[in-house]
Coordinates of N, CA and C in Angstrom, one line a residue:
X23 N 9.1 -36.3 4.4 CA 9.9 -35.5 5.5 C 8.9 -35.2 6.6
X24 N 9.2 -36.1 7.4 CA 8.1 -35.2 9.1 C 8.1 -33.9 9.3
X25 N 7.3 -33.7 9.7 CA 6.8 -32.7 10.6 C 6.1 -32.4 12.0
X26 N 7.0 -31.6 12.5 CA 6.5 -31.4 13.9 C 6.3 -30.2 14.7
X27 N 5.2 -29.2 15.2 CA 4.9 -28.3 15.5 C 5.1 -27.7 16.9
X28 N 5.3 -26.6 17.0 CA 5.5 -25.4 18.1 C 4.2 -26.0 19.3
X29 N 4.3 -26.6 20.8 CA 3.7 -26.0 21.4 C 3.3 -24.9 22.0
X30 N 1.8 -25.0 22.1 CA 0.5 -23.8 22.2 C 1.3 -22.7 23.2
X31 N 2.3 -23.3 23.7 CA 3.3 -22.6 25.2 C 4.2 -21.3 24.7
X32 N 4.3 -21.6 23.4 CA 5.2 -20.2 22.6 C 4.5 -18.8 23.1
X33 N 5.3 -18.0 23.4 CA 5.0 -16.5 23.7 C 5.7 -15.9 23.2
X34 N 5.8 -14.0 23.4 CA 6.9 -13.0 23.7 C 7.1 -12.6 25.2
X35 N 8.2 -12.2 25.4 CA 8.2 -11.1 26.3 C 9.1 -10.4 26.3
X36 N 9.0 -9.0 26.8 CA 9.8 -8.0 26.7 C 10.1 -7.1 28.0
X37 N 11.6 -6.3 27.5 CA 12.0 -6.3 29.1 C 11.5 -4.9 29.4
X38 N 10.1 -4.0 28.8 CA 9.9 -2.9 29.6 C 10.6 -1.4 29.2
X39 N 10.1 -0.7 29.0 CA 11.0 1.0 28.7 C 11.7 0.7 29.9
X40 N 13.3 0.7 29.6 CA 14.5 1.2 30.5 C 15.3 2.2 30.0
X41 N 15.7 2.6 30.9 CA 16.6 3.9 31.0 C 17.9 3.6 29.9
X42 N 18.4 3.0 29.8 CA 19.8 2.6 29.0 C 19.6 1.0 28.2
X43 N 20.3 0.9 27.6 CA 20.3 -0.3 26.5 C 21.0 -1.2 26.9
X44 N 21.9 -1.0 28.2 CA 22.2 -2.5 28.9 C 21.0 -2.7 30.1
X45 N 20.5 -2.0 30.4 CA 19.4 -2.7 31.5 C 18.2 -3.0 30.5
X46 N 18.1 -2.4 29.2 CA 17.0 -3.5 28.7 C 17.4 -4.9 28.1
X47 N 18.3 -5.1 27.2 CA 18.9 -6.0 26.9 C 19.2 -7.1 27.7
X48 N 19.8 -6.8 29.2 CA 20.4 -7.9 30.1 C 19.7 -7.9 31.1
X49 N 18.0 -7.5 31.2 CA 17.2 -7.2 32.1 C 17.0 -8.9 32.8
X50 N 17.0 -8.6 33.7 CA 16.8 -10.8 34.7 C 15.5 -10.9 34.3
X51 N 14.2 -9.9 34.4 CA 12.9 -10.0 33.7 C 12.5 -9.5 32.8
X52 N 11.4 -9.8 32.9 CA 10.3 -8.9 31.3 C 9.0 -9.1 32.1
X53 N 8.4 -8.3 30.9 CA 6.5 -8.8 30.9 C 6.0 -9.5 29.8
X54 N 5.1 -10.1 30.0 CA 4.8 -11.1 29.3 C 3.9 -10.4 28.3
X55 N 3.8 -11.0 26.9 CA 3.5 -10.2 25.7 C 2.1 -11.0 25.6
X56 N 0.9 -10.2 25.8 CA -0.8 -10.5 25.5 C -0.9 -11.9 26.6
X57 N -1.3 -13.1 26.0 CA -2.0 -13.8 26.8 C -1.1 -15.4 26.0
X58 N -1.5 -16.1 26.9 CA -0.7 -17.7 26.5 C -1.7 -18.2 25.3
X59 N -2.7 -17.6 25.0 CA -3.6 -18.0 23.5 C -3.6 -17.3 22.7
X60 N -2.6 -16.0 22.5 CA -2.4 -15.3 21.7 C -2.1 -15.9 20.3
X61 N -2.5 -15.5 19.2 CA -2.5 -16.1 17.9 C -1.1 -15.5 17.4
X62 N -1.1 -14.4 17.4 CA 0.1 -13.2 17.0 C 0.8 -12.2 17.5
X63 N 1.5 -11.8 17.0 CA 2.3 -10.5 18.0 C 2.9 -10.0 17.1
X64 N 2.4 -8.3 17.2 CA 2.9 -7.3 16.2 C 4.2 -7.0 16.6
X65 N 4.7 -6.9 18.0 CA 5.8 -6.9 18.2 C 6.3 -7.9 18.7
X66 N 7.1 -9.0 17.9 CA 7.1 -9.9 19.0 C 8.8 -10.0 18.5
X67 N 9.3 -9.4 17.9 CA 11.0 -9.7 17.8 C 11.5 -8.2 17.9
X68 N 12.3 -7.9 18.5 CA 13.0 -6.0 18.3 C 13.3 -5.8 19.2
X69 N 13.8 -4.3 18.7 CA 15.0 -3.6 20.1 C 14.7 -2.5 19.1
X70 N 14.4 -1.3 20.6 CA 13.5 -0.2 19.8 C 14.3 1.3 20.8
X71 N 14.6 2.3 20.6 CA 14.6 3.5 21.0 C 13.8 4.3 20.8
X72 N 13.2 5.0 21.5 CA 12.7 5.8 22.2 C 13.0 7.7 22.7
X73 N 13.2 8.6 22.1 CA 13.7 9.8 22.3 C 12.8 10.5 23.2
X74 N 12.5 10.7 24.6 CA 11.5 11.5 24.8 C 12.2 12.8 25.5
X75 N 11.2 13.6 26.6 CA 11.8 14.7 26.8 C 13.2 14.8 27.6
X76 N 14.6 14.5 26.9 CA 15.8 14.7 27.5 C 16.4 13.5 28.1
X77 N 15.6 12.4 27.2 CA 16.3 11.1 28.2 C 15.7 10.1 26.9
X78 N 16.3 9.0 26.5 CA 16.5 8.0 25.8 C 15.8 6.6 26.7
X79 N 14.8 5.9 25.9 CA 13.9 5.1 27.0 C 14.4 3.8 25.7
X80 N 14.8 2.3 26.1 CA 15.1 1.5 25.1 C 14.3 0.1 25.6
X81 N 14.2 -0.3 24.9 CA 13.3 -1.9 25.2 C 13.2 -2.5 23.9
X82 N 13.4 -4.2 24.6 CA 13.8 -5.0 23.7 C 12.6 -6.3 24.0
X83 N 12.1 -6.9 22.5 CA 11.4 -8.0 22.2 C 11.7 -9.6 22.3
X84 N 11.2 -10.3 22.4 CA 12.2 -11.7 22.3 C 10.6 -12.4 22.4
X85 N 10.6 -14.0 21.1 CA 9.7 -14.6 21.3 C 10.4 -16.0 21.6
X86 N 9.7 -16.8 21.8 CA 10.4 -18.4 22.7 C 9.5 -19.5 22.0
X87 N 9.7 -20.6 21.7 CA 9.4 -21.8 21.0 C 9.9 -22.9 21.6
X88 N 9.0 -23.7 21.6 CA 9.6 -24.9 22.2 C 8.7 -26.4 21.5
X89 N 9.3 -26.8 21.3 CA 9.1 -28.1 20.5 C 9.4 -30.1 21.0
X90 N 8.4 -30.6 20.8 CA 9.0 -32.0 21.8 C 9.4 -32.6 20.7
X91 N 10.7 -33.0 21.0 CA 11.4 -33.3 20.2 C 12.4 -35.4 20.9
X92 N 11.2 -35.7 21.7 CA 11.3 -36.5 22.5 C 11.3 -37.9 21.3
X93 N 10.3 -37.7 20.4 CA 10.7 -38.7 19.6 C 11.4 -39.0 18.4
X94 N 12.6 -38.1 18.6 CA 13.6 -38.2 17.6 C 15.0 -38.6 18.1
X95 N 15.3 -40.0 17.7 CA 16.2 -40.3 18.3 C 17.3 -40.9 17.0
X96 N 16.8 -40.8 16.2 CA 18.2 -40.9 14.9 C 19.0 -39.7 14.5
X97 N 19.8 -39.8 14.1 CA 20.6 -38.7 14.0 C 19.8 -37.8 12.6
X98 N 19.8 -36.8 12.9 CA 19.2 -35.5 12.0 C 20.1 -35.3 11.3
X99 N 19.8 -35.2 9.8 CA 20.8 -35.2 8.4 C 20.2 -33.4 8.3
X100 N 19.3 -33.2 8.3 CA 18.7 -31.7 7.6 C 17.2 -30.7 8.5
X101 N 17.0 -30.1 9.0 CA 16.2 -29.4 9.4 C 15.8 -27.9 9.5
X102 N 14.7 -27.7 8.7 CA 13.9 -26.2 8.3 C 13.0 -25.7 9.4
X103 N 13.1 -25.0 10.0 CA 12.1 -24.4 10.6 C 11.5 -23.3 9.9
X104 N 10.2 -23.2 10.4 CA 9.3 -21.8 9.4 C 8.9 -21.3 11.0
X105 N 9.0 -20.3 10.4 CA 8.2 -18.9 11.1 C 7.8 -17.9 10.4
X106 N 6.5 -17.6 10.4 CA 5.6 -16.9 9.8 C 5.7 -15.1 10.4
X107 N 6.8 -14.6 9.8 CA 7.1 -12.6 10.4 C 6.1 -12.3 9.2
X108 N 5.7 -11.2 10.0 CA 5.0 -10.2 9.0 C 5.1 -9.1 9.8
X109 N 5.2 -7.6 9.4 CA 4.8 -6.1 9.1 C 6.1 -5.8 9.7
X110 N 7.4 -6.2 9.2 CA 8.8 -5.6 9.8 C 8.5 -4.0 9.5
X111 N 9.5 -3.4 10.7 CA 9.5 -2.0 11.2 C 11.0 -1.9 10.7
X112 N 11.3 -1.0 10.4 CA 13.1 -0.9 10.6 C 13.7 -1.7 10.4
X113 N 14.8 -2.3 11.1 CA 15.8 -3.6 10.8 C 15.2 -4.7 11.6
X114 N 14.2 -5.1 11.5 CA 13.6 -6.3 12.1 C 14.4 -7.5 12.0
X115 N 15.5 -8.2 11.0 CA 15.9 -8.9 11.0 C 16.3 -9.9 12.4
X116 N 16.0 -10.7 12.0 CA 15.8 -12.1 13.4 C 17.4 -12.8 13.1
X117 N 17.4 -13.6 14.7 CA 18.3 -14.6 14.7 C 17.8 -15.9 15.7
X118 N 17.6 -17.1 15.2 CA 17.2 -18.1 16.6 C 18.5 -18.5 17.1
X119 N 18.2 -18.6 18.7 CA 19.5 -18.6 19.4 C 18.9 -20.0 20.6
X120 N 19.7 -20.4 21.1 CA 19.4 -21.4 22.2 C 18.8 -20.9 23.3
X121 N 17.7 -21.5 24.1 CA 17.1 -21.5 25.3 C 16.6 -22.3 26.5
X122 N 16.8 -22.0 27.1 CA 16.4 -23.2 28.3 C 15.2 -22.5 28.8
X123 N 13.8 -21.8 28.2 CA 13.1 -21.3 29.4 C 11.8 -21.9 29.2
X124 N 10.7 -21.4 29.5 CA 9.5 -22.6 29.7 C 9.8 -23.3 31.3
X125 N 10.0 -22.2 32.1 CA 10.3 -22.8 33.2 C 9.0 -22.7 34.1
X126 N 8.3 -21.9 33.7 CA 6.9 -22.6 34.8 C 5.9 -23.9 34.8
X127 N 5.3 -24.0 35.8 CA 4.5 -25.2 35.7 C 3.9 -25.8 34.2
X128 N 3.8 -26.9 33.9 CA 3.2 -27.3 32.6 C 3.5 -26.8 31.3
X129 N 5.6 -26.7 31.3 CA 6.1 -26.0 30.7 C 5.1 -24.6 29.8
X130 N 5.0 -23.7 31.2 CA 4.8 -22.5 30.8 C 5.9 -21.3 30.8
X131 N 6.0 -20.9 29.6 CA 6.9 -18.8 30.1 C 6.3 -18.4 31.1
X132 N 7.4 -17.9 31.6 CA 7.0 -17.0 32.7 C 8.3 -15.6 32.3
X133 N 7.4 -14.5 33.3 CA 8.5 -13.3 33.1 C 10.1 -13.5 33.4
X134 N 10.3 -14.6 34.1 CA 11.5 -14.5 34.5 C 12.7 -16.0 33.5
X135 N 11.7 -15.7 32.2 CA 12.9 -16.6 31.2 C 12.8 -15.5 30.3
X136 N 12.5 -13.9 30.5 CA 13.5 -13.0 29.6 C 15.0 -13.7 29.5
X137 N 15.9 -13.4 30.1 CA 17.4 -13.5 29.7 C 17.7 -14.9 30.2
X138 N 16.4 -15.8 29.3 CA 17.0 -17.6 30.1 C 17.3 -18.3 28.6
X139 N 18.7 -17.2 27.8 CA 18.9 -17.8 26.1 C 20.4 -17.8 26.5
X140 N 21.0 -18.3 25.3 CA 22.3 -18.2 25.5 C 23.0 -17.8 23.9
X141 N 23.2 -16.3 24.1 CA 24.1 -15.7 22.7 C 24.9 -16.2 22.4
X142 N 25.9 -17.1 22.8 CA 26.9 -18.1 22.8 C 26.4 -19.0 21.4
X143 N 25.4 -19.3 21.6 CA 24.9 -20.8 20.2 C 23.4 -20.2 19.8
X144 N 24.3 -20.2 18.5 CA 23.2 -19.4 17.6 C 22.7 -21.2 17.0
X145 N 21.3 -21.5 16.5 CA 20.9 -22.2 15.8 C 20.6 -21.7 14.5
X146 N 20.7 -20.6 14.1 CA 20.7 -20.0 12.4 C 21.5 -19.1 12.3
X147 N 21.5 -18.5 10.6 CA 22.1 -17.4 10.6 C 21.0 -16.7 10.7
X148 N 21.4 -15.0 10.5 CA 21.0 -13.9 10.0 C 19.3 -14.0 9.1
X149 N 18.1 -13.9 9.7 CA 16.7 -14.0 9.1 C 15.8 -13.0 8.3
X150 N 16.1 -12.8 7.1 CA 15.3 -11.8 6.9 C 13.9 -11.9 7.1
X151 N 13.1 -10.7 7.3 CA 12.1 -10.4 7.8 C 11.4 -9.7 6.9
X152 N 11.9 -9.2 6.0 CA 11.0 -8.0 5.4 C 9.9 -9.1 4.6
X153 N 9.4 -9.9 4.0 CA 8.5 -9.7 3.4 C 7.3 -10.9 4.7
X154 N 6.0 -10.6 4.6 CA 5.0 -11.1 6.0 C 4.7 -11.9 5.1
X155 N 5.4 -13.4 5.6 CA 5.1 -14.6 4.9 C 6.0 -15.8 5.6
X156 N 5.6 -16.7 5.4 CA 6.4 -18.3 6.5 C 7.9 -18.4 5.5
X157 N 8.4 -18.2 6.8 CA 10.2 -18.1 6.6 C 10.5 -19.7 6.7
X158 N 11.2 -19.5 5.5 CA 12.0 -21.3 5.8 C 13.8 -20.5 6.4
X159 N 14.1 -21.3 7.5 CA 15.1 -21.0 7.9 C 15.9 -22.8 8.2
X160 N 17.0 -22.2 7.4 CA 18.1 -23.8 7.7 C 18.7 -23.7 9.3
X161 N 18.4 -24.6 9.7 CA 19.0 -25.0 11.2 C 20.6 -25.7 11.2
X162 N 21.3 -25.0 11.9 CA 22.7 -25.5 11.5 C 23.2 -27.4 12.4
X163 N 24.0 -27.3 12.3 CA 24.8 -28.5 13.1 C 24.3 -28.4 14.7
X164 N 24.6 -27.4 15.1 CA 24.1 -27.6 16.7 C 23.0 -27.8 17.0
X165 N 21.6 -26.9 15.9 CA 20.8 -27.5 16.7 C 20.2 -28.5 16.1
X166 N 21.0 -29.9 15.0 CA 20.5 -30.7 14.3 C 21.1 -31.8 15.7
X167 N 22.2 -31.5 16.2 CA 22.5 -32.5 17.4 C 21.5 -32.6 18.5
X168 N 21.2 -31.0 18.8 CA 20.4 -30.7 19.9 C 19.0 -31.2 19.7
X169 N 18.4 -31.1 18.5 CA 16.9 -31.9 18.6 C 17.0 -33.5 18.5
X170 N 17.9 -34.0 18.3 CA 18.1 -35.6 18.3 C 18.8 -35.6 20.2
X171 N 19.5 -35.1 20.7 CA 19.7 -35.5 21.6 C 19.0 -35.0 22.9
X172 N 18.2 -34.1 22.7 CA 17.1 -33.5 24.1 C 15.6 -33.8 23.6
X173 N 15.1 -34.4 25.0 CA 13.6 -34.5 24.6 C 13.1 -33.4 24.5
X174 N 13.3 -31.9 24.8 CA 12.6 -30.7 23.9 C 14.0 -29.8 23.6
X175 N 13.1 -29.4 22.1 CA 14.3 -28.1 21.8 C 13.5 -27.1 21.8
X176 N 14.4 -26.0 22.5 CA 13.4 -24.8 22.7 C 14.7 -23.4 22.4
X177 N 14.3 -22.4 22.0 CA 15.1 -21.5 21.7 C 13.9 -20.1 21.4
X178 N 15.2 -19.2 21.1 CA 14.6 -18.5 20.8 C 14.8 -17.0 19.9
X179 N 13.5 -16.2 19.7 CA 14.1 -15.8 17.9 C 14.1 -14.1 18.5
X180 N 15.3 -13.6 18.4 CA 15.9 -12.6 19.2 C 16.0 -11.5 17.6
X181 N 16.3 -10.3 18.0 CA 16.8 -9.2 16.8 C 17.8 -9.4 16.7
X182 N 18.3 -9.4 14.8 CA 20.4 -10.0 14.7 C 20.9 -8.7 15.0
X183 N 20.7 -7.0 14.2 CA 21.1 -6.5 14.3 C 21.9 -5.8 15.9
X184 N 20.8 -5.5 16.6 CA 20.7 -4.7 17.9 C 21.1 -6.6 19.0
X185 N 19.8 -6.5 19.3 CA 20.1 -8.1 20.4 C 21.0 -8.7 20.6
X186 N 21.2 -9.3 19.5 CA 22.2 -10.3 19.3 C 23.4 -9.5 19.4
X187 N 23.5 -8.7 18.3 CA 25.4 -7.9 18.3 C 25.2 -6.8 19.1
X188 N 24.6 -7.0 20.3 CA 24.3 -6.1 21.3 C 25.0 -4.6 21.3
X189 N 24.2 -4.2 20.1 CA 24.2 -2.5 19.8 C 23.1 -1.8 20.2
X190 N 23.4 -1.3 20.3 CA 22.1 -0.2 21.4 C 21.2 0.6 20.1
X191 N 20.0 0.3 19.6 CA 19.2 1.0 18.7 C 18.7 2.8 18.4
X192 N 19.0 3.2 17.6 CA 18.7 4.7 17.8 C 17.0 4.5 17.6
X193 N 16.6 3.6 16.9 CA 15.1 3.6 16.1 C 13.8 2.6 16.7
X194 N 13.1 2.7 15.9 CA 12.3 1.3 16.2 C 12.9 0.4 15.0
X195 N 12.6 -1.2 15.9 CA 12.9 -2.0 14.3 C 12.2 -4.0 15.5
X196 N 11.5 -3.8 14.6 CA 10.9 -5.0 15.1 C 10.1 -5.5 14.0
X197 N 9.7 -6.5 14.2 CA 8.9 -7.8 13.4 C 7.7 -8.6 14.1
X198 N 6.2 -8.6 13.6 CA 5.9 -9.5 14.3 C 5.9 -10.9 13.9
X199 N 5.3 -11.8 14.3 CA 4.9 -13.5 14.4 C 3.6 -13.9 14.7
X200 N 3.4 -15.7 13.6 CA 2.3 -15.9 14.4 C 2.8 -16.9 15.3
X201 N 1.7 -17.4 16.2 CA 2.1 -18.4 17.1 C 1.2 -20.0 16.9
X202 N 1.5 -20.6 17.6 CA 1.2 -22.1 17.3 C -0.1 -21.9 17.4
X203 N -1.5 -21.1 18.0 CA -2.5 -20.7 18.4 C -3.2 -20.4 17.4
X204 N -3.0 -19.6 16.1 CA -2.9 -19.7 14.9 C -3.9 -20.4 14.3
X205 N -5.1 -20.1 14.0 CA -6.0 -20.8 13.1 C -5.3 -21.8 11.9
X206 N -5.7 -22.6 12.3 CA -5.0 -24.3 11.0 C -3.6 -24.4 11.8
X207 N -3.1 -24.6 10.8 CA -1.3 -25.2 10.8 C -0.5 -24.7 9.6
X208 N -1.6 -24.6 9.1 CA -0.1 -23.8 7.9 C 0.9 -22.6 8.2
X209 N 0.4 -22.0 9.3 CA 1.3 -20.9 9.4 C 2.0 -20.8 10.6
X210 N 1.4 -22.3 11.4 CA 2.3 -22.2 12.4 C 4.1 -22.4 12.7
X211 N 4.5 -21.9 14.0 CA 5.9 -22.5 13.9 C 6.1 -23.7 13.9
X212 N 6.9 -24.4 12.5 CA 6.8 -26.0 12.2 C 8.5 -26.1 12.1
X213 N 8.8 -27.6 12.4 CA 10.4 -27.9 11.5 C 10.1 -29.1 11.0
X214 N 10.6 -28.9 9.9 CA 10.7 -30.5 8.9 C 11.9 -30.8 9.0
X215 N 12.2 -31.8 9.0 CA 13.3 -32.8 9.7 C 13.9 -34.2 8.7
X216 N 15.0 -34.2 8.5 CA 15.0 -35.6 7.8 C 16.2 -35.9 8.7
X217 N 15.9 -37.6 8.8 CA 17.4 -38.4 9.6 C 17.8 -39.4 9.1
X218 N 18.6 -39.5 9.5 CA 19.9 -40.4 8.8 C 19.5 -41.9 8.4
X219 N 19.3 -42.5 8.0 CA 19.0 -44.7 7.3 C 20.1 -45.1 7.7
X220 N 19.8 -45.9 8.0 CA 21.0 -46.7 8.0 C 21.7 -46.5 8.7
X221 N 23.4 -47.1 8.9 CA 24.7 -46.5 9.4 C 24.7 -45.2 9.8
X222 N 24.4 -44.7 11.0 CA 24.9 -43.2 11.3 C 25.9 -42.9 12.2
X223 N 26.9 -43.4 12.4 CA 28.0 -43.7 13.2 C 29.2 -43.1 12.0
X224 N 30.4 -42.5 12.7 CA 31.6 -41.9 12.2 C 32.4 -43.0 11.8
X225 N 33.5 -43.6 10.4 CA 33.7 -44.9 10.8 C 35.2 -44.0 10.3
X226 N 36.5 -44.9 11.5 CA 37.7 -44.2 11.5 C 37.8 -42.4 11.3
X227 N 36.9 -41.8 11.8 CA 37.1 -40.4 11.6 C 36.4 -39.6 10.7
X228 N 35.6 -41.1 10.0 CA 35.1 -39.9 9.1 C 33.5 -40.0 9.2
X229 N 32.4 -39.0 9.2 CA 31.3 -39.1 9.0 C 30.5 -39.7 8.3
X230 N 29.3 -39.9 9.1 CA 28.7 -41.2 8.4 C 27.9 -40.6 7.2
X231 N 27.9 -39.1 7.2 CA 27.3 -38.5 5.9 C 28.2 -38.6 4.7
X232 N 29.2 -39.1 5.0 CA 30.2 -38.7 4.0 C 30.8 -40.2 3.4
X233 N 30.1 -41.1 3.7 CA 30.5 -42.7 3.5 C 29.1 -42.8 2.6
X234 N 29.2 -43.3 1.5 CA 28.3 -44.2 0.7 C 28.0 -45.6 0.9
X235 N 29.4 -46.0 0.8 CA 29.5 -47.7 1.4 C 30.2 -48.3 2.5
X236 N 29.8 -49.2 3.0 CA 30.8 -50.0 3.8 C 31.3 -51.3 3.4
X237 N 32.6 -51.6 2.9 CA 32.7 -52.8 2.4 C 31.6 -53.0 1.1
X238 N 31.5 -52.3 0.0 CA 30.7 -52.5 -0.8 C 29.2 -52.6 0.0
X239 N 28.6 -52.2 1.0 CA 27.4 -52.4 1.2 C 27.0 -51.0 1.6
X240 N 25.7 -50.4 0.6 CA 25.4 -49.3 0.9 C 25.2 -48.9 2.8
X241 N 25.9 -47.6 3.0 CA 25.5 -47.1 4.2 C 23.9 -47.4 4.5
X242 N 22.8 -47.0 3.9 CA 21.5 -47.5 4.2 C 21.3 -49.0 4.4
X243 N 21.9 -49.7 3.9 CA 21.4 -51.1 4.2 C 23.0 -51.8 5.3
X244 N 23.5 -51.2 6.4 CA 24.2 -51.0 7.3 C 24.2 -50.7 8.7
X245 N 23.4 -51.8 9.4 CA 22.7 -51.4 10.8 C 24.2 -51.4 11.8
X246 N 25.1 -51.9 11.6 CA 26.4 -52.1 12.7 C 27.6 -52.6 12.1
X247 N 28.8 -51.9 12.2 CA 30.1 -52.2 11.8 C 30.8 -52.9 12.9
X248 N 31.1 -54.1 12.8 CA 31.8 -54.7 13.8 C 31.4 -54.2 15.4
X249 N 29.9 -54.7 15.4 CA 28.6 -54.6 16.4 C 28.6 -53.3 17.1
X250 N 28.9 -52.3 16.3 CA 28.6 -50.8 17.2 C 27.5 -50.4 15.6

C-alpha cells in the first residue's frame, strides 16, 4: 500500500480574540500559528471562549495540509490518512474538510487562507482526539475522487463540535498536532492509498468495484471493454 506524505508547507492559523463567535469563525483572516518549520502545535485544532471582564472574547484554530497528489492517476479504491493529535483540551474532536489555500508563493499559507475551506465537503467523519497518538482516519468517496483527479489535495482539519456545526463555545476545547517538520516520518501527516487493477470503469451502471468479472475474465486482468 503507498505512501505519501504532508508537505513541509502544513501550518495553523487562527482568527485572533474577537468580540463574538461569528467574527471569529467567518473571520476573511487569521495569524499565522509559530513559524513554517514548526514541528507541532499545541493548539492547532479549536474554538475556545474566553470570559473576561463583562465581555465574551472567542477564537478559533484551523490547521491546513496539502499533499501532491499529482501522481495518482488510477482510481482510488481505499485511503487512511494519520494525523498525529495529542494533549486534547475539552471537546477537541476534529473534522477534515476541503480546501483550496496554500495560496502564497511556493505554495505557501498565508494569513489570508483562514476561511479558504469549504463546510460544504467534509472528507471524514467526526475524529476523535482524546488519546496523543497517530490517528488513522478513513477518507470517504469525495476525497478518494479528489486525490485521483487533482494534482494536489489539500484540506483541512477544523473542530466537529463548535467549527464545523458552527456553535459558539462556552469553554476551551482544542487539540494539538504534529507537522510534516517532525523529526523522522513516523508521525508525520501521511495517507495510504490503494487503487483500483484492472478494469476501473462503471459497466452499464454498475461500479467497477462491484464487478468481479467481465465475460468470465477477472476485472484485474481487464484493461478495456469494447475499447473504453
Amino acid at each position: 500500500m503507498p505512501t505519501i506524505y504532508a508537505a513541509t508547507t502544513d501550518r495553523d492559523i487562527n482568527s485572533g480574540n474577537q468580540s463574538s463567535w461569528s467574527n471569529a469563525r467567518d473571520a476573511s483572516t487569521g495569524t499565522l500559528g509559530g513559524s513554517a518549520s514548526d514541528s507541532s502545535e499545541s493548539f492547532a485544532v479549536g474554538s475556545t471562549a474566553f470570559a473576561g471582564r463583562g465581555s465574551t472574547t472567542y477564537k478559533v484554530y484551523r490547521s491546513f495540509f496539502h499533499f501532491d497528489t499529482s501522481g495518482i492517476t488510477s482510481t482510488v479504491s481505499a485511503a487512511t490518512l494519520k494525523l498525529y493529535f495529542q494533549n486534547d483540551v475539552g471537546d477537541g474532536n476534529a473534522i477534515i474538510i476541503k480546501s483550496d489555500a496554500f495560496t502564497g508563493g511556493s505554495d505557501a499559507l498565508v494569513s489570508a487562507d483562514f476561511n479558504n475551506l469549504d463546510f460544504s465537503t467534509a472528507y471524514s467523519g467526526e475524529i476523535d482526539t482524546t488519546s496523543s497518538a497517530l490517528a488513522s482516519i478513513t477518507l470517504n468517496a469525495t476525497a478518494l475522487t479528489d486525490i485521483k483527479n487533482n494534482n494536489d489535495f489539500k484540506f483541512a482539519v477544523v473542530n466537529f463540535d463548535y467549527d464545523y456545526n458552527d456553535t459558539a463555545p462556552s469553554g476551551s476545547n482544542y487539540v494539538g498536532l504534529r507537522f510534516a517538520n517532525f523529526s523522522g516520518t513516523s508521525s508525520d501527516p501521511q495517507i495510504e492509498y490503494t487503487v483500483v487493477t484492472g478494469y476501473a470503469n462503471d459497466v452499464m451502471g454498475v461500479a467497477s468495484a462491484n464487478i468481479g468479472k467481465v465475460n468470465g475474465i477477472a476485472t484485474a486482468s481487464v484493461s478495456k471493454v469494447i475499447g473504453v
